[in-house]
C-alpha positions as semicolon CSV with decimal commas, in nm:
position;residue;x (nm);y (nm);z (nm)
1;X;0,473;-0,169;2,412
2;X;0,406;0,120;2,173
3;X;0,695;0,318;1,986
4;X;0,545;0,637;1,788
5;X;0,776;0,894;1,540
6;X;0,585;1,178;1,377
7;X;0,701;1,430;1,132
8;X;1,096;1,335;1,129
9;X;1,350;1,275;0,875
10;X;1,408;0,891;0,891
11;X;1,772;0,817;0,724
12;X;1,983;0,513;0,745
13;X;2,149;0,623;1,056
14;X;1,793;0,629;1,224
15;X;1,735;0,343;1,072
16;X;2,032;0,167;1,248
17;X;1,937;0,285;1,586
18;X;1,596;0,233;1,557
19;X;1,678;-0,132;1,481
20;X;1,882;-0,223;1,765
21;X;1,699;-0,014;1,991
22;X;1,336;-0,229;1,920
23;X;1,549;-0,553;1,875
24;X;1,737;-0,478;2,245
25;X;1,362;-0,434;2,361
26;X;1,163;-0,718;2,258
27;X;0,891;-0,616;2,428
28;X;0,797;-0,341;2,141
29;X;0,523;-0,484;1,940
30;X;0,385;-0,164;1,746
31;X;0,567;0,074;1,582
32;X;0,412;0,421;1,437
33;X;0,590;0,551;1,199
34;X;0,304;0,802;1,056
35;X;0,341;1,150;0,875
36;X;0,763;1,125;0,869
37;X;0,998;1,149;0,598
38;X;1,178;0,783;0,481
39;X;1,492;0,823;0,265
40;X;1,540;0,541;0,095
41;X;1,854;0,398;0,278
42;X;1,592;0,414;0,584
43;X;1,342;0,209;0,388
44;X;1,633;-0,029;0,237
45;X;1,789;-0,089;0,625
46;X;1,406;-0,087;0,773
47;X;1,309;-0,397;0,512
48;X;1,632;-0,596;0,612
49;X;1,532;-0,590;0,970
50;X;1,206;-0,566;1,005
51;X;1,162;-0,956;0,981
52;X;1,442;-1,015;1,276
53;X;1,206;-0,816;1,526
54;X;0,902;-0,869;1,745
55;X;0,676;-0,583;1,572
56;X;0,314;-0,722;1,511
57;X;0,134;-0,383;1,432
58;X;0,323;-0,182;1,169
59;X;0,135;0,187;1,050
60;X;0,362;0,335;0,779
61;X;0,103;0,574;0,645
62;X;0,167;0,958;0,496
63;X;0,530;0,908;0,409
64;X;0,487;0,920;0,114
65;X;0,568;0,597;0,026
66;X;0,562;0,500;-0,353
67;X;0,616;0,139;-0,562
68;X;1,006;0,164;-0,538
69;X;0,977;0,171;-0,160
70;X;0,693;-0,057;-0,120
71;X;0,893;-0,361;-0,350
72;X;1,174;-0,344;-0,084
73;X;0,972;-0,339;0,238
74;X;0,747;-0,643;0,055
75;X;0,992;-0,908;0,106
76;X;1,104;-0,800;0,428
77;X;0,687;-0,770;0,577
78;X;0,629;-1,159;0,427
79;X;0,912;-1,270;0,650
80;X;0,807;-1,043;0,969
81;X;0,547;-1,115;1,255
82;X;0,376;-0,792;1,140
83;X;-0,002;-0,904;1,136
84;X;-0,163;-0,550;1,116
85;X;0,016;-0,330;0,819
86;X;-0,161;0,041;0,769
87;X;0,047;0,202;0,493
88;X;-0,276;0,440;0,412
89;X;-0,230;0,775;0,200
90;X;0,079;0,726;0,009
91;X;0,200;0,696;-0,349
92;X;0,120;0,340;-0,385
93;X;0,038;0,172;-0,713
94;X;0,024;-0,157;-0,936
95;X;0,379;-0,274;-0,882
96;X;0,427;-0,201;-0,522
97;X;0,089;-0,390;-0,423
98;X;0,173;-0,620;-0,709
99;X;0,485;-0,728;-0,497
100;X;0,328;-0,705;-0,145
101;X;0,016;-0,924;-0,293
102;X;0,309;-1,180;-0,400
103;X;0,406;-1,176;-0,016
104;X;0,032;-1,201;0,119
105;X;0,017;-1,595;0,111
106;X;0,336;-1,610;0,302
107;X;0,286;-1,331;0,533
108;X;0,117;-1,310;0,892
109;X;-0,072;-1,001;0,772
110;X;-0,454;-1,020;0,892
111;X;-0,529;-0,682;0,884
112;X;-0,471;-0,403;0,571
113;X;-0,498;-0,106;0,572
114;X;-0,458;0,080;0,179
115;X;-0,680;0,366;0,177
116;X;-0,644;0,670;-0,063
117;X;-0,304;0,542;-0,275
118;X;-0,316;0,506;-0,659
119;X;-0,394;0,123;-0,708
120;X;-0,659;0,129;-0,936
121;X;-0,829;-0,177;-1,124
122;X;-0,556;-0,404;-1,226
123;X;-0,363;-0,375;-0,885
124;X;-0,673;-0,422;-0,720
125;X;-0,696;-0,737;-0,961
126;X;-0,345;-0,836;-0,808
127;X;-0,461;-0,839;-0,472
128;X;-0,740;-1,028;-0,523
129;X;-0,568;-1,317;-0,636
130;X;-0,361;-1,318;-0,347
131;X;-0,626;-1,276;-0,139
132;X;-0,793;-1,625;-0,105
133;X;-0,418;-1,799;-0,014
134;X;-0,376;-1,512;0,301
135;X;-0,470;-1,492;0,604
136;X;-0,654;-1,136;0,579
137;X;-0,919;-1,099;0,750
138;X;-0,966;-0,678;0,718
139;X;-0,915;-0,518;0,352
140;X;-0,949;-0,100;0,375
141;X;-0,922;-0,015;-0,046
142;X;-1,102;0,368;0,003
143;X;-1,017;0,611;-0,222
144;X;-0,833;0,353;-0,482
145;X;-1,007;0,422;-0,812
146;X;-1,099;-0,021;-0,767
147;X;-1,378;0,085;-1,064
148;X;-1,535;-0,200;-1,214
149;X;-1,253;-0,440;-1,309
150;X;-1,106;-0,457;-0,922
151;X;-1,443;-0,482;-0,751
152;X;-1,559;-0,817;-1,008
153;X;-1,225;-0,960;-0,881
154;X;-1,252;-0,867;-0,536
155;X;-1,613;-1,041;-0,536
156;X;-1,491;-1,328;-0,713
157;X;-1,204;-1,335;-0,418
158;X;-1,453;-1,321;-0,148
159;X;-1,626;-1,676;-0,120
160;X;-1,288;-1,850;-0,094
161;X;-1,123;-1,579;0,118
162;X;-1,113;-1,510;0,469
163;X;-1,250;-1,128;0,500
164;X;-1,463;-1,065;0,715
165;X;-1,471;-0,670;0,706
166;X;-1,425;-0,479;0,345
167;X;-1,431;-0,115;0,302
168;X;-1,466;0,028;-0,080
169;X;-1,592;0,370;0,011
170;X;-1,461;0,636;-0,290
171;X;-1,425;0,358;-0,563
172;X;-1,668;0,475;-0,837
173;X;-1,846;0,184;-0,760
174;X;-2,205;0,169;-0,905
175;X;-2,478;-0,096;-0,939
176;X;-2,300;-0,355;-1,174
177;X;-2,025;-0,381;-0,928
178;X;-2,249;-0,390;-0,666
179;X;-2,462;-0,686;-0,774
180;X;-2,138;-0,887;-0,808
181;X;-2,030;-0,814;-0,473
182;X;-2,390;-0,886;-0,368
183;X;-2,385;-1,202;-0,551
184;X;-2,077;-1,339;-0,360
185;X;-2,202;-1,190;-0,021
186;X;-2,414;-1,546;0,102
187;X;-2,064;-1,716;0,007
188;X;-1,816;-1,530;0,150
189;X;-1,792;-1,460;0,543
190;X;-1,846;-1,077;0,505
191;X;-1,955;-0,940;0,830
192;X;-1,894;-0,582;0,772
193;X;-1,939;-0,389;0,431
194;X;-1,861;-0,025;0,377
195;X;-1,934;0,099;0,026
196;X;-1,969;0,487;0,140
197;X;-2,022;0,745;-0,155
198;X;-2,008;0,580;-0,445
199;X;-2,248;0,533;-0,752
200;X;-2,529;0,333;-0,582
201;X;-2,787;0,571;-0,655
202;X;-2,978;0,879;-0,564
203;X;-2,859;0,810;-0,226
204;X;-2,525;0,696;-0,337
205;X;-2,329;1,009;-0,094
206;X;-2,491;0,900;0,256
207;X;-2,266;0,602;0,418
208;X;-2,392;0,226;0,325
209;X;-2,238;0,068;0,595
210;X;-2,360;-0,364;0,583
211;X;-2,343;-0,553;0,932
212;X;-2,495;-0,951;0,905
């Protein structure tokens, strides 16, 4: 069962009956919570419960969401069912993925979903290290500024990791970052590539999408 909020004020009070309406009803195993606006007693209340429900898909994305609120949902996701976790076009940067790639290893999350925040090179370099000990199997990273630094991790991530579809499109990404991806490719278990406008080359703004 699907439960969907767009474009309201979450506050602690929501928060409350929110939580024991989708722990009374067990049968809720996605929640959208897209385009609203979190207070941060909602996010504080949301992280302390979220790991006593039965949600498995959890899209958090255009809220606005920065590293303060990210830290306390972290702990809260690594103890929760939540295997798919979309929080896509927020404020997000070094030290809140630094603290949900602490999580990862812990965490059910397969699926992640990161596009356009602000987590540039060295929390891109956090990530990767967590990625080899998780079970994440889809990595979306558009729009992140990754640059050279957090795509040489990410391919040194790859052969001992378990993704299977990566998306870097909008990275600055150009041909030394692409040879190290390319050089971890035959190890890794990449199935799907996306490396949309970047700095390939003089075709570098039509979509390079890799299937094997």
């Amino acid at each position: 069962m699907l439960f969907r909020s767009f474009r309201s004020t979450l506050n602690e009070s929501v928060a409350t009956e929110l939580a024991k309406a989708i722990q009374a009803n067990t049968s809720i195993t996605k929640l959208v919570l897209i385009g609203n606006t979190m207070t941060a007693d909602f996010i504080k209340l949301f992280a302390k419960v979220i790991s006593h429900i039965e949600i498995t898909e959890l899209k958090l994305g255009n809220n606005s969401l920065g590293d303060k609120e990210l830290k306390n949902l972290a702990i809260g996701i690594s103890k929760s069912k939540v295997s798919t976790l979309d929080i896509g076009n927020n404020l997000i940067g070094y030290e809140g993925i630094a603290a949900l790639a602490d999580g990862l290893p812990k965490s059910n999350i397969t699926a992640l979903f990161l596009e356009h925040n602000r987590i540039g090179p060295e929390g891109t370099k956090a990530l990767a290290a967590a990625i080899p000990n998780s079970n994440i199997t889809y990595l979306q990273l558009d729009g992140n500024d990754v640059s050279t630094e957090g795509a040489k991790a990410l391919a040194n991530a790859l052969p001992t990791s378990n993704i299977a579809d990566l998306t870097l499109d909008l990275n600055d990404i150009g041909p030394e970052e692409i040879k190290a991806l390319a050089d971890a490719l035959p190890y890794s278990r990449i199935t799907e590539l996306s490396l949309a406008i970047n700095k390939i080359g003089p075709k570098d703004r039509k979509s390079t999408r890799l299937n094997s």
